[in-house]
mmCIF file of C-alpha atoms and ligand atoms in Angstrom:
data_model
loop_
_atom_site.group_PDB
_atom_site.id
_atom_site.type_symbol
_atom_site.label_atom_id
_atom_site.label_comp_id
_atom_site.label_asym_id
_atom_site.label_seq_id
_atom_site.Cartn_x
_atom_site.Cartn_y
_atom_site.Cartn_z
ATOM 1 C CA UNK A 1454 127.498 89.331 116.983
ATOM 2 C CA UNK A 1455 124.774 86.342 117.282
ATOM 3 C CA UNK A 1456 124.757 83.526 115.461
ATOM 4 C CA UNK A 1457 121.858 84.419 113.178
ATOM 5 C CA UNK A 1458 122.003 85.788 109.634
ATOM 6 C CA UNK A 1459 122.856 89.655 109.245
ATOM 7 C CA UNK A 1460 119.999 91.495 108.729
ATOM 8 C CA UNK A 1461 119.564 94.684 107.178
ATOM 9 C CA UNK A 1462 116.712 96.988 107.962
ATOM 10 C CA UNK A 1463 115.537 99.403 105.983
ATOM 11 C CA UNK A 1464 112.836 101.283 107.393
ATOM 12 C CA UNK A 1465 111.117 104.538 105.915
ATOM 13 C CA UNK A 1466 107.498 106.407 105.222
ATOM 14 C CA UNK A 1467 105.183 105.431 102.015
ATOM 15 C CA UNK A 1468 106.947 106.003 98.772
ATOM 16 C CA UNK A 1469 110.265 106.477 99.658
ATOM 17 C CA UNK A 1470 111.241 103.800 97.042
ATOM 18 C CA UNK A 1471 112.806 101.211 99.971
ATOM 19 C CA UNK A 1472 110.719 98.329 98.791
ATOM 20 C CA UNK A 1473 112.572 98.876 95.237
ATOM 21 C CA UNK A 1474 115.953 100.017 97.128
ATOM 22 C CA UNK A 1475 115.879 96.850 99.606
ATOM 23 C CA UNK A 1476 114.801 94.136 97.112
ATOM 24 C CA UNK A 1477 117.782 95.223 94.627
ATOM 25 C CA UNK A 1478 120.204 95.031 98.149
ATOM 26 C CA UNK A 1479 118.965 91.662 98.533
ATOM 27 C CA UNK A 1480 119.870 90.450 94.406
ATOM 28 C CA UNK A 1481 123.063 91.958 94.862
ATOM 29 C CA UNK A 1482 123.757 89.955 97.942
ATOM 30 C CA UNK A 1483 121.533 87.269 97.214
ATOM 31 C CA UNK A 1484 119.647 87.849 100.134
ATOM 32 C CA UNK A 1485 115.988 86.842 101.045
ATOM 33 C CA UNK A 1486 113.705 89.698 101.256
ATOM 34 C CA UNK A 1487 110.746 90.505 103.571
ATOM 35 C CA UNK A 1488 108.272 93.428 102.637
ATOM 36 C CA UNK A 1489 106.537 93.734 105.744
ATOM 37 C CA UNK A 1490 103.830 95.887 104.214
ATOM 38 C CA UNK A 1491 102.111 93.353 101.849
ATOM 39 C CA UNK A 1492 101.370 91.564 105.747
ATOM 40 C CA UNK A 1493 99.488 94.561 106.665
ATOM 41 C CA UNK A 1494 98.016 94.822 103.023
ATOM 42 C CA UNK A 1495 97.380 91.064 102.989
ATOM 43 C CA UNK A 1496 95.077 91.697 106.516
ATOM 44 C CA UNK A 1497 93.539 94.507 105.309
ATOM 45 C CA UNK A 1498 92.426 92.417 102.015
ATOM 46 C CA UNK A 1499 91.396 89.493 103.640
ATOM 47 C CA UNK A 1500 89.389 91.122 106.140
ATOM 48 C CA UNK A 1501 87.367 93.126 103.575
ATOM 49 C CA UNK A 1502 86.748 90.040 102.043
ATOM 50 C CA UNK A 1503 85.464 88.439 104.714
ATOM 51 C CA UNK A 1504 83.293 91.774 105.817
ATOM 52 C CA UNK A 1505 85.260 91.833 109.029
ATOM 53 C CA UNK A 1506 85.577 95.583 110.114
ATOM 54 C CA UNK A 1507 88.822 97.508 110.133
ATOM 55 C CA UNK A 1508 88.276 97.838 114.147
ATOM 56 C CA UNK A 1509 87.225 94.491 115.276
ATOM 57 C CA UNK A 1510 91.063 94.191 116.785
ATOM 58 C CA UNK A 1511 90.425 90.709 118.094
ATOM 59 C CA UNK A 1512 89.137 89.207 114.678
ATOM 60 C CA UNK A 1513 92.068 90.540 112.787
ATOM 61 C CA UNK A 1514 94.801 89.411 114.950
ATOM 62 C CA UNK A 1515 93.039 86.319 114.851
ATOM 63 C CA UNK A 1516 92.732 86.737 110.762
ATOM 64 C CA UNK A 1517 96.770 87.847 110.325
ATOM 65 C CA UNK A 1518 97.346 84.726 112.805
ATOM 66 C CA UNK A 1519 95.768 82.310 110.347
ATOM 67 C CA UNK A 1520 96.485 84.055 107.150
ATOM 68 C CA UNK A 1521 97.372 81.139 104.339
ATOM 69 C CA UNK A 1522 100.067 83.224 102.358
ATOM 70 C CA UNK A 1523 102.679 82.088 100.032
ATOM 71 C CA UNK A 1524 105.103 84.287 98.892
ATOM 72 C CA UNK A 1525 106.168 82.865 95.522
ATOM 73 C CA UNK A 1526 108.988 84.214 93.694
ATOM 74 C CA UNK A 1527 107.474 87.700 92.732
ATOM 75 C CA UNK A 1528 103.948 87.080 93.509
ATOM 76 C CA UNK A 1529 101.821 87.074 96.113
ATOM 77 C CA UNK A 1530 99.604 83.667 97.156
ATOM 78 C CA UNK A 1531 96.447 84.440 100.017
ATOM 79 C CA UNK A 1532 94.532 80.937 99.834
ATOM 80 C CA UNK A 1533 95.541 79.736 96.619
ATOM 81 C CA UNK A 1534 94.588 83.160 94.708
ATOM 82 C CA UNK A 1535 97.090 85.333 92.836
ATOM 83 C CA UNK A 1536 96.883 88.773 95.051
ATOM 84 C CA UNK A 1537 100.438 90.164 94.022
ATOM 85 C CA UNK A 1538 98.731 93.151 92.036
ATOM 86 C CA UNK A 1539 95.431 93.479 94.482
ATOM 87 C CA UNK A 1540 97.064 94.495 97.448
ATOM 88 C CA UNK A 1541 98.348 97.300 95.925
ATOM 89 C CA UNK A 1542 95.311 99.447 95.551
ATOM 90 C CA UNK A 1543 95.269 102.791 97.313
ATOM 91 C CA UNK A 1544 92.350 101.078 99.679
ATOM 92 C CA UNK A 1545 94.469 98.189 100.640
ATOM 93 C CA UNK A 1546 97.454 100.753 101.921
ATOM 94 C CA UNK A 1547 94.449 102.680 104.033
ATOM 95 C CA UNK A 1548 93.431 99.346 105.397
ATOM 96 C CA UNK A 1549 97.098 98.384 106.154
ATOM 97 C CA UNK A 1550 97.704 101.596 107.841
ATOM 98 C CA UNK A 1551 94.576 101.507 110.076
ATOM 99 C CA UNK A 1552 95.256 97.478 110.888
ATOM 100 C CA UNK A 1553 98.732 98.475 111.433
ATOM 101 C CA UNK A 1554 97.932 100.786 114.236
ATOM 102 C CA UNK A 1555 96.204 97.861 116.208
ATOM 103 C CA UNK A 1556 98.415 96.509 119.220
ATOM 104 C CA UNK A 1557 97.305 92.524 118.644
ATOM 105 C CA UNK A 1558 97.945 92.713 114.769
ATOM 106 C CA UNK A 1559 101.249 93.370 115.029
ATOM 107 C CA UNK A 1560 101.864 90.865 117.765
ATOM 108 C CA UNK A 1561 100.258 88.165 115.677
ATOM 109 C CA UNK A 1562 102.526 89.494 112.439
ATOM 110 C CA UNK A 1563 105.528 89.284 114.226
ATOM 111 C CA UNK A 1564 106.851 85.310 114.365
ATOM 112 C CA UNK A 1565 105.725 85.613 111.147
ATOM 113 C CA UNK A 1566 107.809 88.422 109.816
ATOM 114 C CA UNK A 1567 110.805 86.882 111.994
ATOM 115 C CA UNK A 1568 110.675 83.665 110.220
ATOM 116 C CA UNK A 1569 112.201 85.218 106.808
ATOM 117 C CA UNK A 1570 115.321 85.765 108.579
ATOM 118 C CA UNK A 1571 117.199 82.616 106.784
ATOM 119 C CA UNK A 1572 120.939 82.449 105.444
ATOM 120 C CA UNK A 1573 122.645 83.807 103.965
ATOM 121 C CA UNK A 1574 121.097 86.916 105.052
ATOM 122 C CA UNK A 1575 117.287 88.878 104.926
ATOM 123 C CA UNK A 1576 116.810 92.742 103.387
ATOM 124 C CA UNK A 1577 113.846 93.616 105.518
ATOM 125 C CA UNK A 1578 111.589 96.500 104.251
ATOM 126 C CA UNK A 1579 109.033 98.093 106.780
ATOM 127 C CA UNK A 1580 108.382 100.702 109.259
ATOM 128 C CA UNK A 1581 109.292 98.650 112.510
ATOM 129 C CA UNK A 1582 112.072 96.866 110.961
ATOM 130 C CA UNK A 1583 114.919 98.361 113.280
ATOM 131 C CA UNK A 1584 113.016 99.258 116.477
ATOM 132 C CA UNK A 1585 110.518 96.083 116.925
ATOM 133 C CA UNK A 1586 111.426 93.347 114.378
ATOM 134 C CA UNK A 1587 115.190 93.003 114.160
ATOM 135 C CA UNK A 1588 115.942 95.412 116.743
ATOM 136 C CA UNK A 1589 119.768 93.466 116.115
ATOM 137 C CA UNK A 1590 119.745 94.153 112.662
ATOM 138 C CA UNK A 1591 123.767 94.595 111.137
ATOM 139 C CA UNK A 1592 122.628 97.710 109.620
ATOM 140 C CA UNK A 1593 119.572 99.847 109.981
ATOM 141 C CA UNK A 1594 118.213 102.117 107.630
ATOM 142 C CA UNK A 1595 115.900 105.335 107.314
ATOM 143 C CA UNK A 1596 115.058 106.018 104.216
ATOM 144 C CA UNK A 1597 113.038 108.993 103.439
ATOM 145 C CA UNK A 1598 111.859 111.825 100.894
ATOM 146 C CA UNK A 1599 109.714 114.900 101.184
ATOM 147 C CA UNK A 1600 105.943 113.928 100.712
ATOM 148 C CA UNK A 1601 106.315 116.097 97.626
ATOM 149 C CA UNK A 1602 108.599 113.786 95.866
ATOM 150 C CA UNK A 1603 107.040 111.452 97.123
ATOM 151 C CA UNK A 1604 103.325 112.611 95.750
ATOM 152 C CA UNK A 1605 105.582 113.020 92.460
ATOM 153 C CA UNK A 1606 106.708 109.372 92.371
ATOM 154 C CA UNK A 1607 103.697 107.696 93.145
ATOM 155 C CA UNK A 1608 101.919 110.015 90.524
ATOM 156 C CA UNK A 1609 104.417 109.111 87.730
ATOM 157 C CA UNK A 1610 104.381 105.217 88.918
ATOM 158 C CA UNK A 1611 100.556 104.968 88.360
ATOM 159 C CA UNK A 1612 100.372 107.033 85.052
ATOM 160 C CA UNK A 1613 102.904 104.518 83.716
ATOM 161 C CA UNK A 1614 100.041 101.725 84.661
ATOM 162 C CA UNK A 1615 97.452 104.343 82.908
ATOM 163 C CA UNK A 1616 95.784 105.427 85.912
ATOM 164 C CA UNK A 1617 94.975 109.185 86.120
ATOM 165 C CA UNK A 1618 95.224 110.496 89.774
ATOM 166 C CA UNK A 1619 95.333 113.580 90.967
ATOM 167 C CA UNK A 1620 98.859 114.957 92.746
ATOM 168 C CA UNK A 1621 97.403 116.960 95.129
ATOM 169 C CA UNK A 1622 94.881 113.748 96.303
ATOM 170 C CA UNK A 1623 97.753 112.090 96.139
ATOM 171 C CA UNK A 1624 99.895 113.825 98.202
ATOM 172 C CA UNK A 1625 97.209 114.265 101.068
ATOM 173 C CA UNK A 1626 96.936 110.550 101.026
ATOM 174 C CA UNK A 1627 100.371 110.209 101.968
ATOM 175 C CA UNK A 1628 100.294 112.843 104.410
ATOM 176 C CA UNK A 1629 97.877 111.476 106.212
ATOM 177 C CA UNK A 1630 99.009 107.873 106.228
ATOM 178 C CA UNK A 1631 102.373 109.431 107.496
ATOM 179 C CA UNK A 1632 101.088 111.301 110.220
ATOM 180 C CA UNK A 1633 98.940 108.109 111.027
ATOM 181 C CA UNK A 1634 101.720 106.011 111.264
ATOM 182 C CA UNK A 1635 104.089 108.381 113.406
ATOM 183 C CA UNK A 1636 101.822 108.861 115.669
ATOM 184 C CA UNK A 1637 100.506 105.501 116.484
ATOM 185 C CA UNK A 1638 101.050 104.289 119.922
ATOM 186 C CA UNK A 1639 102.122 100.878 118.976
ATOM 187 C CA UNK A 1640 105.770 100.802 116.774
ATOM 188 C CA UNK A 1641 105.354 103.933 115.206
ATOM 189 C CA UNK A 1642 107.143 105.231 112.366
ATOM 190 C CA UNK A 1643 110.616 106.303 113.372
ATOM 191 C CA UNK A 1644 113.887 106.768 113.088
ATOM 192 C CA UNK A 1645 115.854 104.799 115.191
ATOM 193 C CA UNK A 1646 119.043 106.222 116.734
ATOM 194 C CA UNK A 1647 121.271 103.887 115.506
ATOM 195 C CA UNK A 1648 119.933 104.065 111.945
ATOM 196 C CA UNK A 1649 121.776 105.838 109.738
ATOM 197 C CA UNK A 1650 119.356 108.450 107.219
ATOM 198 C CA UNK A 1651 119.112 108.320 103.560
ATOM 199 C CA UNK A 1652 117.478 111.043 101.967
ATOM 200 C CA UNK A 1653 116.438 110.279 98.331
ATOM 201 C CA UNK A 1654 114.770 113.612 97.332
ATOM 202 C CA UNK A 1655 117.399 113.791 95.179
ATOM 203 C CA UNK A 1656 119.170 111.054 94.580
ATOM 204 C CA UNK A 1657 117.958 107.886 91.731
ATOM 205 C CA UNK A 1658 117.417 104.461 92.985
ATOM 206 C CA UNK A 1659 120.666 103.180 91.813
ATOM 207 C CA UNK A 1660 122.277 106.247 93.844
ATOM 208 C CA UNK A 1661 120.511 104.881 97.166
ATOM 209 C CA UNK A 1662 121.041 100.913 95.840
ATOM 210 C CA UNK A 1663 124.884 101.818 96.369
ATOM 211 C CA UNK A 1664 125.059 103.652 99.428
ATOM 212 C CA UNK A 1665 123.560 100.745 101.161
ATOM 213 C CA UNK A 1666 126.083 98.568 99.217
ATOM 214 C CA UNK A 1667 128.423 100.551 100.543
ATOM 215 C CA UNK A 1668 127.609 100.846 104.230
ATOM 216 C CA UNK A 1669 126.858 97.484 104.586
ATOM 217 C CA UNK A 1670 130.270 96.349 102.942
ATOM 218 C CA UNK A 1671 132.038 98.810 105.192
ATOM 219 C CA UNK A 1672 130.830 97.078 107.900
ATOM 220 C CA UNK A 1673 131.954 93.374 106.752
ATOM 221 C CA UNK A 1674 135.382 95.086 106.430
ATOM 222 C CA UNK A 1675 135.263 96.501 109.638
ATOM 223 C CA UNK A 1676 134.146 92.787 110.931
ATOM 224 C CA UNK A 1677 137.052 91.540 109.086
ATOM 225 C CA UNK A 1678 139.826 93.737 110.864
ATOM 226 C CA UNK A 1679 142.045 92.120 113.444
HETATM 227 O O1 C5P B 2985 104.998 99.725 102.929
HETATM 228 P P1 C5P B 2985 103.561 99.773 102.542
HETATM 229 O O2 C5P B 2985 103.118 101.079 101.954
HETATM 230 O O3 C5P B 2985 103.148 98.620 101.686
HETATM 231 O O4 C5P B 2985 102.756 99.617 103.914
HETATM 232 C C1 C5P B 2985 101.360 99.823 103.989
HETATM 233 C C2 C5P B 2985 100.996 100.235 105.409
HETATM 234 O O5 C5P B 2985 101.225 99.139 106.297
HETATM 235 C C3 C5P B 2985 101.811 101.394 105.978
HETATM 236 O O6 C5P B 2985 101.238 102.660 105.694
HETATM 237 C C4 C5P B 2985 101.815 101.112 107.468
HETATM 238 O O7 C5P B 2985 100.704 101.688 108.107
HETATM 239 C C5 C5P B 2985 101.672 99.601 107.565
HETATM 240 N N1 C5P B 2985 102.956 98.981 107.912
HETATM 241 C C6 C5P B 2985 103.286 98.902 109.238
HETATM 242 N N2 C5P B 2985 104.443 98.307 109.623
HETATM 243 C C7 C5P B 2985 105.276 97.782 108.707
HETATM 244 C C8 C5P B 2985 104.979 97.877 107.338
HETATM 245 C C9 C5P B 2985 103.799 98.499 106.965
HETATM 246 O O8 C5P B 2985 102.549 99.379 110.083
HETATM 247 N N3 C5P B 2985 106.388 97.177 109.114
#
C-alpha cells in the first residue's frame, strides 16, 4: 500500500445516483469528496460564457488550466459567482460530455482532480476515477442502472424542482451522452477489471450507501489481519 490516503472510486454512467451514493460514503467516513463532473461542467460553463467554442481544444485546456474555482462546502465558486445550481442544466452536461472527449482537457483537469486526495481519505465520483485518476484507488467502483431507470430518476428529480420534461427526451439524452462517453478515445467510460459492479436498478440509495460501507470495511479488516 502507498503512503497516500485510501481512495475510493466510484465510477459509473449519468444518473446512476453515485454522486449521491459517494458523497454519503464520504459523511460516513468523513472523507473529502471530489465530483469530477462539475470540472467538466465548470469548462463547459465558462467557455460558453466566454463564446469560446466547444471544439477549440487548445482554448479550453487552456480555460480548465486557469479555471478560478472554489469548492465551498456545498456550493460551487467559478470567479467569485455562486454556480452550484447553473452547472446543472441539461446544456452544461452536453457541454461537459463534448469537452470531456477532448485529449488536452482532461490532461489539464487532472493535477487538479488529484489534488483532493487529502487525509483522511477522498470518495471520488467520475467516469475515469479507477482507470486514469486514481488508477491505485483502495476500492473501485462501477456503479450502474439501465438508462430506463435512469430516464425514470432524472424525470422524477426534475419534477420535484417543477420542471416538466419529457421521459422519452430524457432518456435519449442519456443514451446518447452514454454512448458518447464509451466510445471516446480518450478515458472512456468503463468498467475497470478490478472494479467491483453495483447495479442499482433495483436497489434505494441507502441499499447501495451500505454495500460500499461494506466492501470498503471488509477491506480495512482484511488490512488488519496478521
Ligand atoms: O457526472 P456528470 O453527469 O456531472 O458529468 C457530466 C459529463 O462530464 C459526463 O457526461 C462526462 O462526459 C464528463 N465527465 C468525464 N469524466 C469524468 C466526469 C465527467 O468525462 N470523470
Amino acid at each position: 500500500m502507498s503512503g497516500l490516503p485510501p481512495v475510493i472510486a466510484i465510477d459509473g454512467p449519468s444518473g446512476s445516483g453515485k454522486g449521491t451514493v459517494a458523497q454519503a460514503v464520504a459523511e460516513v467516513l468523513h472523507f473529502h469528496y471530489l465530483d469530477s463532473g462539475a470540472l467538466y461542467r465548470l469548462v463547459a460553463l465558462a467557455a460558453d460564457r466566454r463564446g469560446i467554442p466547444l471544439n477549440e481544444e487548445n482554448r479550453l485546456a487552456e480555460l480548465a488550466s486557469s479555471l478560478d474555482v472554489k469548492f465551498v462546502s456545498s456550493d460551487i465558486i467559478l470567479s467569485k459567482e455562486k454556480v452550484t445550481d447553473d452547472i446543472r442544466s441539461e446544456a452544461c452536461g452536453r457541454g461537459a460530455s463534448l469537452v470531456g472527449a477532448l485529449a488536452l482537457v482532461r490532461q489539464a483537469l487532472l493535477r487538479r482532480q488529484q489534488e483532493f486526495r487529502q487525509a483522511p481519505g477522498l470518495v471520488a465520483d467520475g467516469r475515469d476515477m479507477a482507470t486514469v485518476v486514481f488508477p491505485d484507488a483502495r476500492l473501485k467502483i462501477y456503479l450502474t442502472a439501465t438508462a430506463k431507470a435512469r430516464a425514470e430518476r432524472r424525470h422524477k428529480q426534475l419534477k420535484q424542482k417543477g420542471i416538466t420534461a419529457k421521459i422519452t427526451v430524457l432518456l435519449q439524452d442519456l443514451q446518447d451522452r452514454d454512448a458518447r462517453d464509451e466510445s471516446r478515445s480518450v478515458a472512456p467510460l468503463k468498467q475497470s477489471p478490478d472494479a467491483r459492479l453495483l447495479d442499482t436498478t433495483a436497489m434505494s440509495i441507502a441499499d447501495a450507501v451500505k454495500q460500499v460501507l461494506e466492501w470498503y470495511r471488509g477491506l480495512e479488516i482484511g488490512d488488519a489481519r496478521p
